[in-house]
Each structure stands twice: as structure tokens, then as C-alpha cells.
């Protein structure tokens, strides 16, 4: 299990283009297309924070920028906790092959 | 020839009788520009048949023209739902499930129970389409093994996902489950753009139409429970 603090703040994260996040009926769902559709037949549901981080990745923000954006959205949460949460989420995406190296 | 199905004009040239006979009820006499063109050619079906030896070339034509139609449908605010669609008093009720669960069995119980008030719209592959802001269930020439399909578009009332059970009960599916059931029982788009289109359409669908989970057997009570939950 990689530790969340392996992520460097200025590291650029790239989402695999074959995964799409959409809000459908109030749920943030991720579905796969193309070759990835064989790996993810159904869908993944993201929670609010996950969807927020995903949308930062879509805008090609690095971790420092994502943390800044989250601080505006979720006031009163410290940097360290945000970095940890982002790290855990990125680890999950990487495990699924959704983040491209 | 031109046909009109799900409110769309389709230009299609049948090679074999099976497809031709399914197309005839949908024939369109007007000469007008087609929304969808399906010209796959006899060679394509013969090639498919070589790989799929359990099928005849005419079955290949029927299956692959259907697939072509439903793939194009996504670009016209519509999609396929693997379901048996029944109309009751002018409203459409769709029953979806995996193959072999008893979709068609259930809608035929509706015909027995409601008699002349009910009719099958499409027994296996109805098109669901947004037309002028309203959602319709539509018959098409493609309806699986049977030719039970009519050339009509009927306002969609509700969708139920069937789960075989010894007891009859119905409940609303959570939005996540509703999306999952529909994605499982549609022709999944391969491309990013068409998947985006489908998800946009599902968002509209789910804000207007309820999706239920129906646990049922094959009794008359199953019909009453389904109708009671879905018609509200």
C-alpha cells in the first residue's frame, strides 16, 4: 500500500480519458468507455469529495492547486488533512488504473 | 426503403425476408430525408455468419441492423432498453431484466389481466426517446425473437427491473441502482461522446420517470403489485 505522502505537491495527475464522470440524478457516477469498458462493466459512484477532486484533475490542477481549491470549498479543514484525503483518493484511482502514470 | 420508427426516418435496404417482414409495418411512403442510414450490405452479413455459425445470414442481418439502429439512436436523444414494454390506457410500462428472468412472461400476464386495455409495444427492445421534452417508449422493427412490436410512440410512465421471487413486492430503486440497471440492460456506447449523450439523457429520464425494483412470481398478484406501485 503506497503511502499518501508519496505524492509531490506539484505533480501533475492525468486521468485516463476512457473514464467519464457525470452527475446523473444527483449521483456522481464514473463509467468507462473504449478498452476500459472491459475492465469496468458497471460504474463507480463517487462521494462529494471524490467528485470534487476528480473535477480538479479534469482541469489538470496539481496537488497544491487542488488543495487551494478545496480550502475555498471546505472551510476550516487544514492542509494536512486535505493532502491526506487527496492522497487516499489518488491511490484508489491508481489501483483501478484510472490515473495514468 | 424508408421506414419511420421512434419518430425517426430510417433509410434501410433489407436483403432477406426476415428483416423485410419486420420492416413493413414501419414503412414510410413519404419521400423525405433520412435521420439514420443503415446500409451494411449483404457481404457484411455473410462475413458475420461465417464467424457465428449458429446463426443464419438473415438472422445476422436482423441482429446487426438492429445494433446499427440503436447505436445511432443515441445521437437522436434515444436509447435501447432491453425490456418488454406494455401500454395500458395509453401509458407505457417497461419491464427490464437479464435474459431469461421473465420480462415477456410478466407483460403477457398484464395482457391476460387487463385484456383490451393493454397491448405490447415492443416485447424485447423498445426504444426510449425524448421527443419535444417528453419521454416516449417506442416500438421498432427490432424486438428480439418475436415480432411483437407496434409502430407507436407511447408516453413512458415507469420502468421496473424484475427480480424473480416467491413473494410479490415493489419498491423504488435508488438513483444509483436505477442507473446501474439501465446501463446493464442497454447497448453500451463505446465512444466518449455517445456515452456523454447517454448519461445526459439518463439524467433527464430519471428526473421525470421512476425506476422500480419488482420482486415477483408469475401470478395475477404480481400484476396487481406491479401496477399498484408503478401507476401512482
PDB file of C-alpha atoms in Angstrom, chain B:
ATOM      1  CA  UNK B   1     -36.670   1.733 -48.409  1.00  0.00           C
ATOM      2  CA  UNK B   2     -37.670   4.327 -45.847  1.00  0.00           C
ATOM      3  CA  UNK B   3     -39.219   3.428 -42.529  1.00  0.00           C
ATOM      4  CA  UNK B   4     -40.399   5.547 -39.630  1.00  0.00           C
ATOM      5  CA  UNK B   5     -39.643   4.231 -36.149  1.00  0.00           C
ATOM      6  CA  UNK B   6     -39.408   6.013 -32.795  1.00  0.00           C
ATOM      7  CA  UNK B   7     -40.263   9.207 -34.686  1.00  0.00           C
ATOM      8  CA  UNK B   8     -37.153   8.882 -36.870  1.00  0.00           C
ATOM      9  CA  UNK B   9     -36.878   8.280 -40.604  1.00  0.00           C
ATOM     10  CA  UNK B  10     -34.540   5.394 -41.355  1.00  0.00           C
ATOM     11  CA  UNK B  11     -33.123   4.547 -44.773  1.00  0.00           C
ATOM     12  CA  UNK B  12     -32.507   0.798 -44.878  1.00  0.00           C
ATOM     13  CA  UNK B  13     -32.254  -1.796 -47.644  1.00  0.00           C
ATOM     14  CA  UNK B  14     -33.281  -5.281 -46.490  1.00  0.00           C
ATOM     15  CA  UNK B  15     -31.531  -8.217 -48.165  1.00  0.00           C
ATOM     16  CA  UNK B  16     -33.551 -11.038 -46.593  1.00  0.00           C
ATOM     17  CA  UNK B  17     -37.207 -11.745 -45.853  1.00  0.00           C
ATOM     18  CA  UNK B  18     -36.951 -11.791 -42.072  1.00  0.00           C
ATOM     19  CA  UNK B  19     -35.877  -8.160 -41.836  1.00  0.00           C
ATOM     20  CA  UNK B  20     -38.215  -7.134 -44.653  1.00  0.00           C
ATOM     21  CA  UNK B  21     -41.245  -8.612 -42.883  1.00  0.00           C
ATOM     22  CA  UNK B  22     -40.335  -6.779 -39.654  1.00  0.00           C
ATOM     23  CA  UNK B  23     -39.801  -3.506 -41.535  1.00  0.00           C
ATOM     24  CA  UNK B  24     -43.067  -3.485 -43.486  1.00  0.00           C
ATOM     25  CA  UNK B  25     -45.329  -2.314 -40.621  1.00  0.00           C
ATOM     26  CA  UNK B  26     -42.953   0.660 -40.228  1.00  0.00           C
ATOM     27  CA  UNK B  27     -42.778   1.567 -43.917  1.00  0.00           C
ATOM     28  CA  UNK B  28     -42.922   5.252 -44.673  1.00  0.00           C
ATOM     29  CA  UNK B  29     -44.344   6.386 -48.010  1.00  0.00           C
ATOM     30  CA  UNK B  30     -43.254   9.993 -47.901  1.00  0.00           C
ATOM     31  CA  UNK B  31     -40.023  10.745 -49.653  1.00  0.00           C
ATOM     32  CA  UNK B  32     -38.048  12.688 -47.102  1.00  0.00           C
ATOM     33  CA  UNK B  33     -34.520  12.993 -45.793  1.00  0.00           C
ATOM     34  CA  UNK B  34     -33.470  10.136 -43.520  1.00  0.00           C
ATOM     35  CA  UNK B  35     -32.288  10.743 -39.940  1.00  0.00           C
ATOM     36  CA  UNK B  36     -30.457   7.420 -39.892  1.00  0.00           C
ATOM     37  CA  UNK B  37     -28.966   5.461 -42.801  1.00  0.00           C
ATOM     38  CA  UNK B  38     -28.284   1.732 -42.386  1.00  0.00           C
ATOM     39  CA  UNK B  39     -26.607   0.209 -45.418  1.00  0.00           C
ATOM     40  CA  UNK B  40     -24.404  -2.632 -44.233  1.00  0.00           C
ATOM     41  CA  UNK B  41     -24.538  -4.767 -47.391  1.00  0.00           C
ATOM     42  CA  UNK B  42     -25.036  -8.490 -47.928  1.00  0.00           C
ATOM     43  CA  UNK B  43     -21.293  -9.202 -47.744  1.00  0.00           C
ATOM     44  CA  UNK B  44     -21.202  -7.902 -44.153  1.00  0.00           C
ATOM     45  CA  UNK B  45     -23.905 -10.359 -43.031  1.00  0.00           C
ATOM     46  CA  UNK B  46     -22.243 -13.263 -44.833  1.00  0.00           C
ATOM     47  CA  UNK B  47     -18.956 -12.461 -43.098  1.00  0.00           C
ATOM     48  CA  UNK B  48     -20.701 -12.291 -39.707  1.00  0.00           C
ATOM     49  CA  UNK B  49     -22.481 -15.568 -40.381  1.00  0.00           C
ATOM     50  CA  UNK B  50     -19.142 -17.306 -41.043  1.00  0.00           C
ATOM     51  CA  UNK B  51     -17.998 -16.351 -37.558  1.00  0.00           C
ATOM     52  CA  UNK B  52     -21.361 -17.059 -35.914  1.00  0.00           C
ATOM     53  CA  UNK B  53     -22.247 -20.439 -37.353  1.00  0.00           C
ATOM     54  CA  UNK B  54     -25.251 -20.936 -35.045  1.00  0.00           C
ATOM     55  CA  UNK B  55     -26.990 -18.057 -36.836  1.00  0.00           C
ATOM     56  CA  UNK B  56     -28.291 -17.789 -40.383  1.00  0.00           C
ATOM     57  CA  UNK B  57     -27.325 -14.866 -42.618  1.00  0.00           C
ATOM     58  CA  UNK B  58     -30.843 -13.461 -42.340  1.00  0.00           C
ATOM     59  CA  UNK B  59     -30.651 -13.603 -38.548  1.00  0.00           C
ATOM     60  CA  UNK B  60     -27.295 -11.803 -38.743  1.00  0.00           C
ATOM     61  CA  UNK B  61     -28.916  -9.113 -40.862  1.00  0.00           C
ATOM     62  CA  UNK B  62     -31.729  -8.704 -38.365  1.00  0.00           C
ATOM     63  CA  UNK B  63     -29.373  -8.531 -35.370  1.00  0.00           C
ATOM     64  CA  UNK B  64     -26.730  -6.222 -36.863  1.00  0.00           C
ATOM     65  CA  UNK B  65     -29.150  -3.780 -38.475  1.00  0.00           C
ATOM     66  CA  UNK B  66     -30.819  -3.563 -35.062  1.00  0.00           C
ATOM     67  CA  UNK B  67     -27.491  -2.865 -33.398  1.00  0.00           C
ATOM     68  CA  UNK B  68     -26.731  -0.185 -36.004  1.00  0.00           C
ATOM     69  CA  UNK B  69     -30.118   1.438 -35.391  1.00  0.00           C
ATOM     70  CA  UNK B  70     -29.723   1.513 -31.615  1.00  0.00           C
ATOM     71  CA  UNK B  71     -26.149   2.846 -31.814  1.00  0.00           C
ATOM     72  CA  UNK B  72     -27.363   5.716 -33.997  1.00  0.00           C
ATOM     73  CA  UNK B  73     -30.367   6.274 -31.757  1.00  0.00           C
ATOM     74  CA  UNK B  74     -28.090   7.681 -29.030  1.00  0.00           C
ATOM     75  CA  UNK B  75     -27.330  10.628 -31.342  1.00  0.00           C
ATOM     76  CA  UNK B  76     -31.064  11.354 -31.569  1.00  0.00           C
ATOM     77  CA  UNK B  77     -31.976  11.591 -27.872  1.00  0.00           C
ATOM     78  CA  UNK B  78     -32.878   7.943 -27.584  1.00  0.00           C
ATOM     79  CA  UNK B  79     -31.572   4.634 -26.351  1.00  0.00           C
ATOM     80  CA  UNK B  80     -32.370   0.945 -26.251  1.00  0.00           C
ATOM     81  CA  UNK B  81     -33.630  -0.662 -23.094  1.00  0.00           C
ATOM     82  CA  UNK B  82     -33.630  -4.447 -23.028  1.00  0.00           C
ATOM     83  CA  UNK B  83     -37.185  -4.751 -21.729  1.00  0.00           C
ATOM     84  CA  UNK B  84     -40.705  -5.848 -22.515  1.00  0.00           C
ATOM     85  CA  UNK B  85     -42.874  -2.765 -22.974  1.00  0.00           C
ATOM     86  CA  UNK B  86     -46.626  -2.835 -22.407  1.00  0.00           C
ATOM     87  CA  UNK B  87     -49.089   0.012 -22.937  1.00  0.00           C
ATOM     88  CA  UNK B  88     -52.029   0.346 -20.588  1.00  0.00           C
ATOM     89  CA  UNK B  89     -54.678   3.036 -21.132  1.00  0.00           C
ATOM     90  CA  UNK B  90     -52.237   4.979 -23.294  1.00  0.00           C
ATOM     91  CA  UNK B  91     -49.235   4.882 -20.956  1.00  0.00           C
ATOM     92  CA  UNK B  92     -46.127   2.734 -21.278  1.00  0.00           C
ATOM     93  CA  UNK B  93     -44.800   0.435 -18.549  1.00  0.00           C
ATOM     94  CA  UNK B  94     -41.407  -1.160 -19.151  1.00  0.00           C
ATOM     95  CA  UNK B  95     -40.111  -4.331 -17.520  1.00  0.00           C
ATOM     96  CA  UNK B  96     -36.390  -4.835 -17.787  1.00  0.00           C
ATOM     97  CA  UNK B  97     -34.190  -7.696 -16.574  1.00  0.00           C
ATOM     98  CA  UNK B  98     -31.468 -10.032 -17.657  1.00  0.00           C
ATOM     99  CA  UNK B  99     -32.394 -12.545 -20.345  1.00  0.00           C
ATOM    100  CA  UNK B 100     -34.383 -15.445 -19.011  1.00  0.00           C
ATOM    101  CA  UNK B 101     -35.811 -13.634 -15.973  1.00  0.00           C
ATOM    102  CA  UNK B 102     -39.339 -13.378 -17.367  1.00  0.00           C
ATOM    103  CA  UNK B 103     -39.850  -9.870 -18.786  1.00  0.00           C
ATOM    104  CA  UNK B 104     -42.102 -11.092 -21.534  1.00  0.00           C
ATOM    105  CA  UNK B 105     -43.886 -13.523 -19.200  1.00  0.00           C
ATOM    106  CA  UNK B 106     -44.760 -10.618 -16.928  1.00  0.00           C
ATOM    107  CA  UNK B 107     -46.112  -8.290 -19.639  1.00  0.00           C
ATOM    108  CA  UNK B 108     -48.190 -11.152 -21.048  1.00  0.00           C
ATOM    109  CA  UNK B 109     -49.741 -11.524 -17.594  1.00  0.00           C
ATOM    110  CA  UNK B 110     -50.746  -7.870 -17.994  1.00  0.00           C
ATOM    111  CA  UNK B 111     -52.477  -8.720 -21.287  1.00  0.00           C
ATOM    112  CA  UNK B 112     -54.388 -11.542 -19.572  1.00  0.00           C
ATOM    113  CA  UNK B 113     -55.363  -9.346 -16.647  1.00  0.00           C
ATOM    114  CA  UNK B 114     -56.204  -6.055 -18.365  1.00  0.00           C
ATOM    115  CA  UNK B 115     -57.474  -7.612 -21.632  1.00  0.00           C
ATOM    116  CA  UNK B 116     -58.250  -4.952 -24.282  1.00  0.00           C
ATOM    117  CA  UNK B 117     -56.882  -2.108 -22.163  1.00  0.00           C
ATOM    118  CA  UNK B 118     -53.320  -3.412 -22.642  1.00  0.00           C
ATOM    119  CA  UNK B 119     -51.077  -4.123 -25.620  1.00  0.00           C
ATOM    120  CA  UNK B 120     -47.407  -4.910 -26.207  1.00  0.00           C
ATOM    121  CA  UNK B 121     -45.368  -2.000 -27.620  1.00  0.00           C
ATOM    122  CA  UNK B 122     -42.163  -3.982 -28.098  1.00  0.00           C
ATOM    123  CA  UNK B 123     -41.534  -7.315 -26.425  1.00  0.00           C
ATOM    124  CA  UNK B 124     -37.757  -7.137 -26.075  1.00  0.00           C
ATOM    125  CA  UNK B 125     -36.027  -3.993 -27.364  1.00  0.00           C
ATOM    126  CA  UNK B 126     -38.134  -0.842 -27.084  1.00  0.00           C
ATOM    127  CA  UNK B 127     -36.543   2.479 -27.883  1.00  0.00           C
ATOM    128  CA  UNK B 128     -36.865   5.156 -25.230  1.00  0.00           C
ATOM    129  CA  UNK B 129     -36.780   8.589 -26.762  1.00  0.00           C
ATOM    130  CA  UNK B 130     -37.084  12.198 -25.700  1.00  0.00           C
ATOM    131  CA  UNK B 131     -39.383  13.968 -28.172  1.00  0.00           C
ATOM    132  CA  UNK B 132     -40.265  17.638 -27.595  1.00  0.00           C
ATOM    133  CA  UNK B 133     -39.335  17.378 -23.930  1.00  0.00           C
ATOM    134  CA  UNK B 134     -41.470  14.285 -23.285  1.00  0.00           C
ATOM    135  CA  UNK B 135     -40.254  10.723 -22.844  1.00  0.00           C
ATOM    136  CA  UNK B 136     -41.770   8.006 -25.010  1.00  0.00           C
ATOM    137  CA  UNK B 137     -41.478   4.237 -25.295  1.00  0.00           C
ATOM    138  CA  UNK B 138     -41.428   3.240 -28.933  1.00  0.00           C
ATOM    139  CA  UNK B 139     -41.979   0.132 -30.964  1.00  0.00           C
ATOM    140  CA  UNK B 140     -39.291  -0.586 -33.566  1.00  0.00           C
ATOM    141  CA  UNK B 141     -38.781  -3.306 -36.194  1.00  0.00           C
ATOM    142  CA  UNK B 142     -36.292  -4.890 -33.785  1.00  0.00           C
ATOM    143  CA  UNK B 143     -37.987  -6.794 -30.976  1.00  0.00           C
ATOM    144  CA  UNK B 144     -35.905  -9.901 -30.424  1.00  0.00           C
ATOM    145  CA  UNK B 145     -37.185 -13.389 -31.112  1.00  0.00           C
ATOM    146  CA  UNK B 146     -40.829 -12.414 -31.510  1.00  0.00           C
ATOM    147  CA  UNK B 147     -42.335  -9.897 -33.888  1.00  0.00           C
ATOM    148  CA  UNK B 148     -44.404  -8.335 -31.133  1.00  0.00           C
ATOM    149  CA  UNK B 149     -43.807  -4.674 -31.795  1.00  0.00           C
ATOM    150  CA  UNK B 150     -46.093  -1.881 -32.947  1.00  0.00           C
ATOM    151  CA  UNK B 151     -45.366   1.316 -34.815  1.00  0.00           C
ATOM    152  CA  UNK B 152     -46.332   3.670 -31.998  1.00  0.00           C
ATOM    153  CA  UNK B 153     -44.737   6.058 -29.536  1.00  0.00           C
ATOM    154  CA  UNK B 154     -46.415   5.974 -26.143  1.00  0.00           C
ATOM    155  CA  UNK B 155     -45.664   8.285 -23.178  1.00  0.00           C
ATOM    156  CA  UNK B 156     -43.480   6.424 -20.693  1.00  0.00           C
ATOM    157  CA  UNK B 157     -44.972   6.060 -17.228  1.00  0.00           C
ATOM    158  CA  UNK B 158     -42.456   3.922 -15.340  1.00  0.00           C
ATOM    159  CA  UNK B 159     -39.726   1.293 -15.595  1.00  0.00           C
ATOM    160  CA  UNK B 160     -39.396  -1.750 -13.355  1.00  0.00           C
ATOM    161  CA  UNK B 161     -36.399  -4.028 -13.047  1.00  0.00           C
ATOM    162  CA  UNK B 162     -37.628  -7.570 -12.422  1.00  0.00           C
ATOM    163  CA  UNK B 163     -36.111  -9.835  -9.798  1.00  0.00           C
ATOM    164  CA  UNK B 164     -37.674 -13.280  -9.595  1.00  0.00           C
ATOM    165  CA  UNK B 165     -39.062 -14.001  -6.162  1.00  0.00           C
ATOM    166  CA  UNK B 166     -41.576 -16.140  -4.316  1.00  0.00           C
ATOM    167  CA  UNK B 167     -43.236 -13.047  -2.885  1.00  0.00           C
ATOM    168  CA  UNK B 168     -44.514 -10.025  -4.728  1.00  0.00           C
ATOM    169  CA  UNK B 169     -43.366  -6.583  -3.730  1.00  0.00           C
ATOM    170  CA  UNK B 170     -42.199  -3.414  -5.394  1.00  0.00           C
ATOM    171  CA  UNK B 171     -40.029  -0.521  -4.246  1.00  0.00           C
ATOM    172  CA  UNK B 172     -38.380   2.488  -5.809  1.00  0.00           C
ATOM    173  CA  UNK B 173     -34.794   1.909  -6.907  1.00  0.00           C
ATOM    174  CA  UNK B 174     -32.181   4.288  -5.533  1.00  0.00           C
ATOM    175  CA  UNK B 175     -30.802   6.586  -8.265  1.00  0.00           C
ATOM    176  CA  UNK B 176     -27.531   4.593  -8.218  1.00  0.00           C
ATOM    177  CA  UNK B 177     -29.343   1.294  -8.700  1.00  0.00           C
ATOM    178  CA  UNK B 178     -31.599   2.785 -11.375  1.00  0.00           C
ATOM    179  CA  UNK B 179     -28.546   3.909 -13.374  1.00  0.00           C
ATOM    180  CA  UNK B 180     -26.841   0.565 -12.845  1.00  0.00           C
ATOM    181  CA  UNK B 181     -29.884  -1.425 -14.018  1.00  0.00           C
ATOM    182  CA  UNK B 182     -30.249   0.702 -17.140  1.00  0.00           C
ATOM    183  CA  UNK B 183     -26.540   0.603 -18.034  1.00  0.00           C
ATOM    184  CA  UNK B 184     -26.664  -3.189 -17.616  1.00  0.00           C
ATOM    185  CA  UNK B 185     -29.590  -3.546 -19.998  1.00  0.00           C
ATOM    186  CA  UNK B 186     -28.731  -1.144 -22.782  1.00  0.00           C
ATOM    187  CA  UNK B 187     -26.294  -1.177 -25.655  1.00  0.00           C
ATOM    188  CA  UNK B 188     -23.317   0.490 -24.008  1.00  0.00           C
ATOM    189  CA  UNK B 189     -21.807   3.231 -26.151  1.00  0.00           C
ATOM    190  CA  UNK B 190     -18.114   2.690 -26.953  1.00  0.00           C
ATOM    191  CA  UNK B 191     -17.166   6.288 -27.515  1.00  0.00           C
ATOM    192  CA  UNK B 192     -16.827   9.209 -25.123  1.00  0.00           C
ATOM    193  CA  UNK B 193     -19.275  11.459 -26.965  1.00  0.00           C
ATOM    194  CA  UNK B 194     -22.010   8.875 -27.219  1.00  0.00           C
ATOM    195  CA  UNK B 195     -21.562   7.860 -23.561  1.00  0.00           C
ATOM    196  CA  UNK B 196     -21.878  11.541 -22.576  1.00  0.00           C
ATOM    197  CA  UNK B 197     -25.084  11.726 -24.616  1.00  0.00           C
ATOM    198  CA  UNK B 198     -26.500   8.647 -22.931  1.00  0.00           C
ATOM    199  CA  UNK B 199     -25.699   9.946 -19.431  1.00  0.00           C
ATOM    200  CA  UNK B 200     -27.292  13.322 -20.223  1.00  0.00           C
ATOM    201  CA  UNK B 201     -30.381  11.501 -21.402  1.00  0.00           C
ATOM    202  CA  UNK B 202     -30.448   9.266 -18.294  1.00  0.00           C
ATOM    203  CA  UNK B 203     -30.274  12.357 -16.110  1.00  0.00           C
ATOM    204  CA  UNK B 204     -33.378  13.739 -17.855  1.00  0.00           C
ATOM    205  CA  UNK B 205     -35.108  10.378 -17.776  1.00  0.00           C
ATOM    206  CA  UNK B 206     -34.562   9.845 -14.062  1.00  0.00           C
ATOM    207  CA  UNK B 207     -35.793  13.311 -13.142  1.00  0.00           C
ATOM    208  CA  UNK B 208     -39.114  12.536 -14.867  1.00  0.00           C
ATOM    209  CA  UNK B 209     -39.631   8.786 -14.583  1.00  0.00           C
ATOM    210  CA  UNK B 210     -39.462   6.444 -11.615  1.00  0.00           C
ATOM    211  CA  UNK B 211     -37.485   3.225 -11.776  1.00  0.00           C
ATOM    212  CA  UNK B 212     -38.638   0.403  -9.531  1.00  0.00           C
ATOM    213  CA  UNK B 213     -37.327  -2.944  -8.393  1.00  0.00           C
ATOM    214  CA  UNK B 214     -40.082  -5.504  -8.765  1.00  0.00           C
ATOM    215  CA  UNK B 215     -39.755  -8.785  -6.917  1.00  0.00           C
ATOM    216  CA  UNK B 216     -42.366 -11.061  -8.421  1.00  0.00           C
ATOM    217  CA  UNK B 217     -43.600 -14.504  -9.365  1.00  0.00           C
ATOM    218  CA  UNK B 218     -45.868 -15.260 -12.315  1.00  0.00           C
ATOM    219  CA  UNK B 219     -49.262 -14.837 -10.638  1.00  0.00           C
ATOM    220  CA  UNK B 220     -52.069 -12.346 -11.126  1.00  0.00           C
ATOM    221  CA  UNK B 221     -50.996 -10.833  -7.819  1.00  0.00           C
ATOM    222  CA  UNK B 222     -47.652  -9.953  -9.447  1.00  0.00           C
ATOM    223  CA  UNK B 223     -49.553  -7.787 -11.942  1.00  0.00           C
ATOM    224  CA  UNK B 224     -51.599  -6.056  -9.242  1.00  0.00           C
ATOM    225  CA  UNK B 225     -48.491  -5.326  -7.160  1.00  0.00           C
ATOM    226  CA  UNK B 226     -46.545  -4.026 -10.169  1.00  0.00           C
ATOM    227  CA  UNK B 227     -49.390  -1.862 -11.407  1.00  0.00           C
ATOM    228  CA  UNK B 228     -50.160  -0.593  -7.898  1.00  0.00           C
ATOM    229  CA  UNK B 229     -46.592   0.605  -7.428  1.00  0.00           C
ATOM    230  CA  UNK B 230     -45.928   1.961 -10.890  1.00  0.00           C
ATOM    231  CA  UNK B 231     -49.224   3.733 -11.685  1.00  0.00           C
ATOM    232  CA  UNK B 232     -49.156   6.051  -8.640  1.00  0.00           C
TER     233      UNK B 232
END
